[in-house]
Coordinates of C-alpha atoms in Angstrom, one line a residue:
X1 CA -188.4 -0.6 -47.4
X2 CA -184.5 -1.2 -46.8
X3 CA -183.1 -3.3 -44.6
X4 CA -179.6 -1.8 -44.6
X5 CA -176.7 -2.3 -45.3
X6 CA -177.5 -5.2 -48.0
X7 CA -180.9 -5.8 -49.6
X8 CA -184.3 -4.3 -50.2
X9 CA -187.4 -6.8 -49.9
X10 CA -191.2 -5.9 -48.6
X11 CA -193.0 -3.0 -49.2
X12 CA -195.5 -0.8 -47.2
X13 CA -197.6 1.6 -48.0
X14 CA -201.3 3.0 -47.1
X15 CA -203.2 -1.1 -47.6
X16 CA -202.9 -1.6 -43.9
X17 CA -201.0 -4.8 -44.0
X18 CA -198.3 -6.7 -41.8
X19 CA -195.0 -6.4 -42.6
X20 CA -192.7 -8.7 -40.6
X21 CA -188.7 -9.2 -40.0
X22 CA -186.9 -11.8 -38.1
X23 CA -183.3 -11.7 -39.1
X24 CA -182.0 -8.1 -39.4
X25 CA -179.7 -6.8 -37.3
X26 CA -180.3 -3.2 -39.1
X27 CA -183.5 -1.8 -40.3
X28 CA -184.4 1.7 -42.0
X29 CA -187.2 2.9 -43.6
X30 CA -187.8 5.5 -45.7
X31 CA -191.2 6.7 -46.5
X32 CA -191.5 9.0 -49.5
X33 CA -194.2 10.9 -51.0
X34 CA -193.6 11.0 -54.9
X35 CA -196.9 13.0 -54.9
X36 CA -196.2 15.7 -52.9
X37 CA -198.8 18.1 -53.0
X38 CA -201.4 15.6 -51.6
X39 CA -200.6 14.2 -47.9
X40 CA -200.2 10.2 -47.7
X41 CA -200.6 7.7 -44.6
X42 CA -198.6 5.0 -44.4
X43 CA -200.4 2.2 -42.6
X44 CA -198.5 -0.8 -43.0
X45 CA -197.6 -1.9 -39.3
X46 CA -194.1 -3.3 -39.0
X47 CA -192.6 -5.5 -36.9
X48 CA -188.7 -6.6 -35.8
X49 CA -187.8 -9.1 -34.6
X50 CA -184.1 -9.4 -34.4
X51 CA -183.1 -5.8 -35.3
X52 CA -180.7 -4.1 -33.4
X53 CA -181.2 -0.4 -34.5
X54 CA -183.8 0.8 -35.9
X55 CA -184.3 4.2 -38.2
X56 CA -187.4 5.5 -39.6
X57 CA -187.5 8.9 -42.0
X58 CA -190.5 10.8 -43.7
X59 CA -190.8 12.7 -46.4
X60 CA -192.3 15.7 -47.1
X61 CA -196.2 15.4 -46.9
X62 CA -196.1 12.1 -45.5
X63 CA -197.4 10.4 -42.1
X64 CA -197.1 6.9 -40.1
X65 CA -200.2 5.5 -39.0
X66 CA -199.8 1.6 -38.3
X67 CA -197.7 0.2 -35.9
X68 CA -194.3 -0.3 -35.3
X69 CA -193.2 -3.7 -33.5
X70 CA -189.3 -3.5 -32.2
X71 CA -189.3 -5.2 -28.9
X72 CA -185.3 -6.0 -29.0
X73 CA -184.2 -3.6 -30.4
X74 CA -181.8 -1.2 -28.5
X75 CA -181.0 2.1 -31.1
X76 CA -183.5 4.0 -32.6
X77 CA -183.9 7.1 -34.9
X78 CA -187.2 8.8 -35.7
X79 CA -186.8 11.8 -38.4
X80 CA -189.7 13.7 -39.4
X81 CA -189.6 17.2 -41.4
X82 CA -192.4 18.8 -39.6
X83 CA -195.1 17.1 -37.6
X84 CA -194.4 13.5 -36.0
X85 CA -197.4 11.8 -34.0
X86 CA -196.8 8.3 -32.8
X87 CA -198.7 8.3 -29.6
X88 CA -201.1 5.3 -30.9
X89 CA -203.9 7.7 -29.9
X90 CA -206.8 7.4 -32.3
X91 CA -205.4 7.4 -35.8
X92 CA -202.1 8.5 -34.9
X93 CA -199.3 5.9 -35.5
X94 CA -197.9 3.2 -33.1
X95 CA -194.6 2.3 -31.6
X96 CA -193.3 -0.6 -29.5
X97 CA -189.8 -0.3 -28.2
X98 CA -189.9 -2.2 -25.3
X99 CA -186.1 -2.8 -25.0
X100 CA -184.5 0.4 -26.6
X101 CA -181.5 2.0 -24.9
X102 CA -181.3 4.6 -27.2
X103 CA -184.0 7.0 -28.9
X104 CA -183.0 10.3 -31.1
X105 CA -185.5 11.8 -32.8
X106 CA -185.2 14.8 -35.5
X107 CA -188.7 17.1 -36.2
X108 CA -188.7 20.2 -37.9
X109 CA -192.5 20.4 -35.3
X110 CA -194.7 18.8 -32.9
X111 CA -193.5 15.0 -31.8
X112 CA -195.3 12.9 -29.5
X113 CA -194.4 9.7 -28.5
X114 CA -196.2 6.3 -26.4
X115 CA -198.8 8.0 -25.0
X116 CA -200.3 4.1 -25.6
X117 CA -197.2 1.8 -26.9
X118 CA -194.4 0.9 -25.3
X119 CA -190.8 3.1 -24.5
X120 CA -188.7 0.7 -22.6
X121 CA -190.9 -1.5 -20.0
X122 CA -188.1 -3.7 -20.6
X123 CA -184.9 -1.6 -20.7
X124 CA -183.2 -1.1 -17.7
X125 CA -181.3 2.3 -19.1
X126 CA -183.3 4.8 -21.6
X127 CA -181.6 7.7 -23.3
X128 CA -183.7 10.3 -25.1
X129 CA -181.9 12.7 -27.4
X130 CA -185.0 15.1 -28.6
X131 CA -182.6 18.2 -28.7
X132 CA -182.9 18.3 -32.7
X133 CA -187.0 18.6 -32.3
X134 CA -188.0 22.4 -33.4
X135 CA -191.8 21.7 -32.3
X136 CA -193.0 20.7 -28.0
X137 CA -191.9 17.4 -27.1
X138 CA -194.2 14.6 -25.2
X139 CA -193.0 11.8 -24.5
X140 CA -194.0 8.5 -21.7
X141 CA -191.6 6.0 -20.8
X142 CA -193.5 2.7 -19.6
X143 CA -192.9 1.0 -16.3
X144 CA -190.0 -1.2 -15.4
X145 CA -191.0 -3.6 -13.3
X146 CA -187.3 -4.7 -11.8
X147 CA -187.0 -1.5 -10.8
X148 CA -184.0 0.7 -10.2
X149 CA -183.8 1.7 -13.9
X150 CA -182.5 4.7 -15.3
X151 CA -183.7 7.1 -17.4
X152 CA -182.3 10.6 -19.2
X153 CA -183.9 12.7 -21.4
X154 CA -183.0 15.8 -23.6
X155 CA -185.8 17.4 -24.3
X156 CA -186.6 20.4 -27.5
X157 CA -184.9 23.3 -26.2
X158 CA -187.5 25.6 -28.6
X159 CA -190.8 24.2 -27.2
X160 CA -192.3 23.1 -24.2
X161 CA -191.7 19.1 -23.4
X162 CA -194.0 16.8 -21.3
X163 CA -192.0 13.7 -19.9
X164 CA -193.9 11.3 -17.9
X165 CA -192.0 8.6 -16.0
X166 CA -193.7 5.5 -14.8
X167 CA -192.6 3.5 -11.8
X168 CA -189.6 1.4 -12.0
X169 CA -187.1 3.7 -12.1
X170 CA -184.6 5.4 -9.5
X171 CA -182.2 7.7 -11.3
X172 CA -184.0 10.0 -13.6
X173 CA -182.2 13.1 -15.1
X174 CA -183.8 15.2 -17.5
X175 CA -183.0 18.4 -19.3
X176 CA -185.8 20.8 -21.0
X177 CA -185.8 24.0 -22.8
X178 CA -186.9 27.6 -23.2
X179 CA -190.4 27.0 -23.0
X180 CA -192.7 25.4 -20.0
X181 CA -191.6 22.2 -19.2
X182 CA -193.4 19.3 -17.3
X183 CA -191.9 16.3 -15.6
X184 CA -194.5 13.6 -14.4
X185 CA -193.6 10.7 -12.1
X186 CA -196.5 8.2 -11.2
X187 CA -194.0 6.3 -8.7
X188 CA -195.0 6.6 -5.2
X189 CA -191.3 7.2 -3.9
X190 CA -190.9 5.9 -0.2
X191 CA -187.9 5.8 2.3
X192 CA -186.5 2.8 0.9
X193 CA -185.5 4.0 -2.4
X194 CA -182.5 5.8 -3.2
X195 CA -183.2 8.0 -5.6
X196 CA -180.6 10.1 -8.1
X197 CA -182.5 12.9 -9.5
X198 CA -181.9 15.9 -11.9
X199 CA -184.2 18.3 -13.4
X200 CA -182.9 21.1 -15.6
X201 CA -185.7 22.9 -16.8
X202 CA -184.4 25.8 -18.6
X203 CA -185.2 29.0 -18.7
X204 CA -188.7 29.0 -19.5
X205 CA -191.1 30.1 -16.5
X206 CA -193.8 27.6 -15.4
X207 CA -191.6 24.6 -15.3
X208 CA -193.1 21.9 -13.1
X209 CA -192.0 19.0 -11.7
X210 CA -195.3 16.9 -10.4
X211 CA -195.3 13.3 -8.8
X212 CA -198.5 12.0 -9.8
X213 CA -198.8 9.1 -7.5
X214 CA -201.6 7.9 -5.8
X215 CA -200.3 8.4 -1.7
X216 CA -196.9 10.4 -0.3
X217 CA -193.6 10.3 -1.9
X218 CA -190.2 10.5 0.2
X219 CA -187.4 11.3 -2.0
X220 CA -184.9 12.3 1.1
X221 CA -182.5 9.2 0.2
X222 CA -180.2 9.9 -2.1
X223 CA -179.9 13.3 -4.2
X224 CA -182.3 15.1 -6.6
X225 CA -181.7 18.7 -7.8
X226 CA -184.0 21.1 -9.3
X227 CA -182.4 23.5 -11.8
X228 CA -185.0 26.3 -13.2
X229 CA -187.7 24.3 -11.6
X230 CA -190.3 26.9 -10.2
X231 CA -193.2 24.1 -9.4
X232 CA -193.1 20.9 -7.2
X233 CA -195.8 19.2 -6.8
X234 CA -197.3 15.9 -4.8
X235 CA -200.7 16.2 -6.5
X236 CA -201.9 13.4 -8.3
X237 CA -204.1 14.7 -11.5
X238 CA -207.5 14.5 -10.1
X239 CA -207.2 13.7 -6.3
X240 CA -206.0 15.8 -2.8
X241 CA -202.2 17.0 -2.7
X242 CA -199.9 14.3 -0.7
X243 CA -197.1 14.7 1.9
X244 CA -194.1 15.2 0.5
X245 CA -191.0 14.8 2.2
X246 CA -187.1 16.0 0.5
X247 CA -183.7 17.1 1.2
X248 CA -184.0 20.4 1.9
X249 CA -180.7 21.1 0.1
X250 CA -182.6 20.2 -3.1
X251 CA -184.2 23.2 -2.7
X252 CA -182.2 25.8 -0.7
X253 CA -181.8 29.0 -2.7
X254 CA -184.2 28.1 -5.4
X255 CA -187.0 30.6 -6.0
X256 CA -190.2 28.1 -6.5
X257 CA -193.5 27.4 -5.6
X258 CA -194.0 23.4 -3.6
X259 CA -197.4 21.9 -3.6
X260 CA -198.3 19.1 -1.2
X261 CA -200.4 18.6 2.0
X262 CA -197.4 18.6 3.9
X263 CA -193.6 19.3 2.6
X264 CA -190.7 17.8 4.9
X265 CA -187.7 19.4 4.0
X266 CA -184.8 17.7 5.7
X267 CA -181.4 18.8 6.3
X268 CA -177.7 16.8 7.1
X269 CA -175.9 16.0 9.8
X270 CA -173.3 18.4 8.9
X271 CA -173.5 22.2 9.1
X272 CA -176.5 23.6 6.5
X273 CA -177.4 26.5 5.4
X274 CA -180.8 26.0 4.0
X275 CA -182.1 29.3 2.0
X276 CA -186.0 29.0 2.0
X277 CA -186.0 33.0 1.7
X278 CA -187.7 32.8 -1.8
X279 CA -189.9 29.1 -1.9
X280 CA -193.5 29.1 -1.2
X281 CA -195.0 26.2 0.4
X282 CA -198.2 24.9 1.4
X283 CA -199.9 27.5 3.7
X284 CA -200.8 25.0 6.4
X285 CA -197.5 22.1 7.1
X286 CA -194.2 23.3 5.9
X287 CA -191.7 21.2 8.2
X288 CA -188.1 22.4 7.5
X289 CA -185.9 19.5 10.2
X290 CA -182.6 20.8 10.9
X291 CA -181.0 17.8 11.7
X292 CA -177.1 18.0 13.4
X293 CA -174.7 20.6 12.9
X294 CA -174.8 24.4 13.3
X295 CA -177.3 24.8 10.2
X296 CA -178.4 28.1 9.4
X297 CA -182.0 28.3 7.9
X298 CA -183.6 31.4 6.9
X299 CA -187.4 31.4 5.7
X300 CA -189.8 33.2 3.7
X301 CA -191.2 36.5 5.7
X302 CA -193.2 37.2 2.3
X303 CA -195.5 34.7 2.4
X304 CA -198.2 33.6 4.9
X305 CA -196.4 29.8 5.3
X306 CA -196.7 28.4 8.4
X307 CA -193.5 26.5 9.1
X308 CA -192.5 24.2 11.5
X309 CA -189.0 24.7 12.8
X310 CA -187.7 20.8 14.0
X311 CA -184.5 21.1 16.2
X312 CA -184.0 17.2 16.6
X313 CA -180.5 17.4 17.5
X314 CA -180.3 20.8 19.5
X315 CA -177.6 19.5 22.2
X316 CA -175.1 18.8 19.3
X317 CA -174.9 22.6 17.7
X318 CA -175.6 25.9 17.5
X319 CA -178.4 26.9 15.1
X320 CA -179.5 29.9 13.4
X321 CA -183.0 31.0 12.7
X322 CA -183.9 33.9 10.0
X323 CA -186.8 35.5 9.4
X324 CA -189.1 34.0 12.1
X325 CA -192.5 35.4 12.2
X326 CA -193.7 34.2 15.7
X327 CA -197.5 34.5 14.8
X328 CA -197.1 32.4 12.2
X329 CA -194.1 30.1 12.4
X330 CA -193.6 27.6 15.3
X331 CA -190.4 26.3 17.2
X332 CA -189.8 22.6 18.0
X333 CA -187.2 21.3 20.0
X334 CA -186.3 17.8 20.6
X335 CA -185.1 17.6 24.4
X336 CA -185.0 14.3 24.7
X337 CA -181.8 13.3 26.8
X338 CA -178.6 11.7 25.1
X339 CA -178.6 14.1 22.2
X340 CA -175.2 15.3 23.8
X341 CA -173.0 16.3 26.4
X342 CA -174.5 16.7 29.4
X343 CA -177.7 17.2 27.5
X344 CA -177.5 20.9 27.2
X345 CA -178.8 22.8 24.2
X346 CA -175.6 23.5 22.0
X347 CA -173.7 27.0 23.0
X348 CA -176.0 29.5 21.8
X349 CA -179.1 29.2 19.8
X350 CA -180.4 32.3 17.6
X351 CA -184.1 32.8 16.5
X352 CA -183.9 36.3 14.4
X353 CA -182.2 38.5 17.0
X354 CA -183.0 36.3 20.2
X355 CA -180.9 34.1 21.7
X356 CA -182.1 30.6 22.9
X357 CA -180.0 28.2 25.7
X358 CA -180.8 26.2 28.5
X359 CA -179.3 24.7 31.6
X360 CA -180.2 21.0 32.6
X361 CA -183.3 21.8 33.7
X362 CA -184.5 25.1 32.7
X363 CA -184.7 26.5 28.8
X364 CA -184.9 30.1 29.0
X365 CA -185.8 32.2 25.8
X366 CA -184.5 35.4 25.5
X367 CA -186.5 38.1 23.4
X368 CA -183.9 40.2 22.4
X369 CA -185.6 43.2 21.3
X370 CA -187.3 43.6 24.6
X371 CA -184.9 41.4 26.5
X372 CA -187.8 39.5 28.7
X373 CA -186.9 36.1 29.7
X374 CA -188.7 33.6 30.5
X375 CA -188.0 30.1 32.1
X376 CA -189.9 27.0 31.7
X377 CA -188.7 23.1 32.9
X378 CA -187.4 21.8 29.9

């Protein structure tokens, strides 16, 4: 055991036993295997007090099995030549890093971290370098309960990483690998929170992006952008898929799969183009709301989605609608007055090939392919 830069003093080993620091600002520890043919534990626990970084490196042949007690401090390093299990499941080996800003961890295979312990319940910025980790990555970072605390994540870019989240925080980026990757949130996201969100999943297929909360999650206020995501999902492990309600511009031209009771996908008050062409939503509720401007939205005719078209501004714009399958898909239009001048339906208003407009008191539809109109008070 070194406390580094100036002095050795304790030892640990496989007895079991406590080994405590209170006045190091920098701690690492080496654990070495002389014996290398034959596997050791380690099972000394440790504990920091004071330390402000923190580094811990195996040998060859050689495991951590007590627990690791680093509350304050902010820099970490885990290096491990294969296998590195600190989830403090069962036998496995402990951590408590309540307060670190910074984790890196080096593995030549598997690492899994916190699964019980404690990553940064009391850090209001955690950054997660596991980039140098040859093996699948898990990893949990604990709640925060200020809230609005950040969190970024690097995952292995050779095997599949599982990130859970807990509540707490707001702005969340994390970037996977080649394999399938899963990012789990357990905050139930409402309204109120403004939310900075990216996921970069790579190019492995079955990346998922789940929020395993317990009731319906709103993430329309702020920005969040999937990147080789090709699941979302409001499905708490266990329990009936929640609403789910999003920017649509999150995912416009994204070819994915979304997995709720009901998704909302919203759009601005500027002119969108949301491309739903290739995402697949839940078969019963998909509600796409154009909001102002002259959006263009196209949807998926490949798929047996039911989705609700919401014109809440039509008197402001012209909007375009693609790929419309009128057996399936339904129109709404808001025409309640003071949307806009004179409270007409903006110039001209496409469904596929039809035209839709109105006068002050009549909204006529116009079929297009068989050129039947119809009139209706509006």
């Amino acid at each position: 055991m070194q406390n580094s830069p100036t002095n050795t003093a304790g030892t640990i080993g496989s007895t079991g036993n406590a080994v405590g620091y209170s006045d190091d600002s920098d701690v690492t520890l080496k654990l070495i295997n002389k014996a290398t043919s034959t596997k050791v534990n380690f099972a000394d626990s440790l504990t920091l007090d004071a330390a402000k970084s923190f580094k811990m490196e195996l040998g060859d042949n050689t495991a951590y099995t007590g627990t690791i007690t680093a509350n304050n401090t902010e820099s970490v390093e885990l290096i491990a030549p294969d296998v590195l299990d600190l989830s403090g499941a069962g036998a496995a080996g402990k951590i408590n890093f309540a307060g670190v800003k910074d984790l890196s961890v080096k593995a030549g295979g598997n690492v899994t971290l916190a699964t019980a312990g404690d990553i940064g319940s009391k850090s209001a910025s955690v950054n997660i370098d596991a980039s140098a980790v040859s093996g699948t990555f898990k990893a949990k970072i604990n709640d925060y309960s200020a809230g609005g605390a950040s969190v970024s994540v690097v995952g292995s870019k050779q095997g599949a990483n599982t990130i859970t989240v807990n509540t707490g925080h707001t702005t969340i980026s994390v970037d996977g690998g080649n394999a399938a990757d899963t990012v789990k949130l357990t905050q139930n996201f409402t309204k109120d929170d403004k939310v900075s969100f990216s996921f970069d999943l790579g190019a492995g297929t079955g990346d998922t992006v789940a929020f395993n909360g317990t009731a319906a999650v709103d993430i329309s206020n702020g920005t969040t952008v999937f990147t080789g995501v090709e699941k979302i999902k409001n499905k708490p492990d266990n329990d009936d898929a929640k609403k789910l309600t999003m920017n649509a511009s999150s995912v416009s031209g994204q070819n994915l799969t979304i997995t709720a009771s009901t998704a909302i996908l919203k759009g601005t008050d500027g002119s969108d183009t949301i491309d739903l062409s290739k995402v697949s939503g839940p078969t019963t509720a998909q509600k796409v709301i154009g909001g102002k401007g002259s959006d263009t939205i196209k949807l998926n005719s490949g798929t047996a989605v039911n989705d609700k078209i919401v014109l809440d501004s039509p008197f402001s714009a012209a909007d375009t609608i693609k790929d419309f399958t009128s057996t399936t898909d339904k129109l709404i239009i808001d025409l309640k007055p003071g949307n806009g001048a004179n409270d007409k339906l903006g110039a001209l208003n496409t469904v596929n090939t039809g035209l839709l407009n109105a006068s002050k008191t009549k909204l006529k539809i116009i079929t297009g392919a068989k050129n039947n109109v119809k009139s209706t008070t509006a």
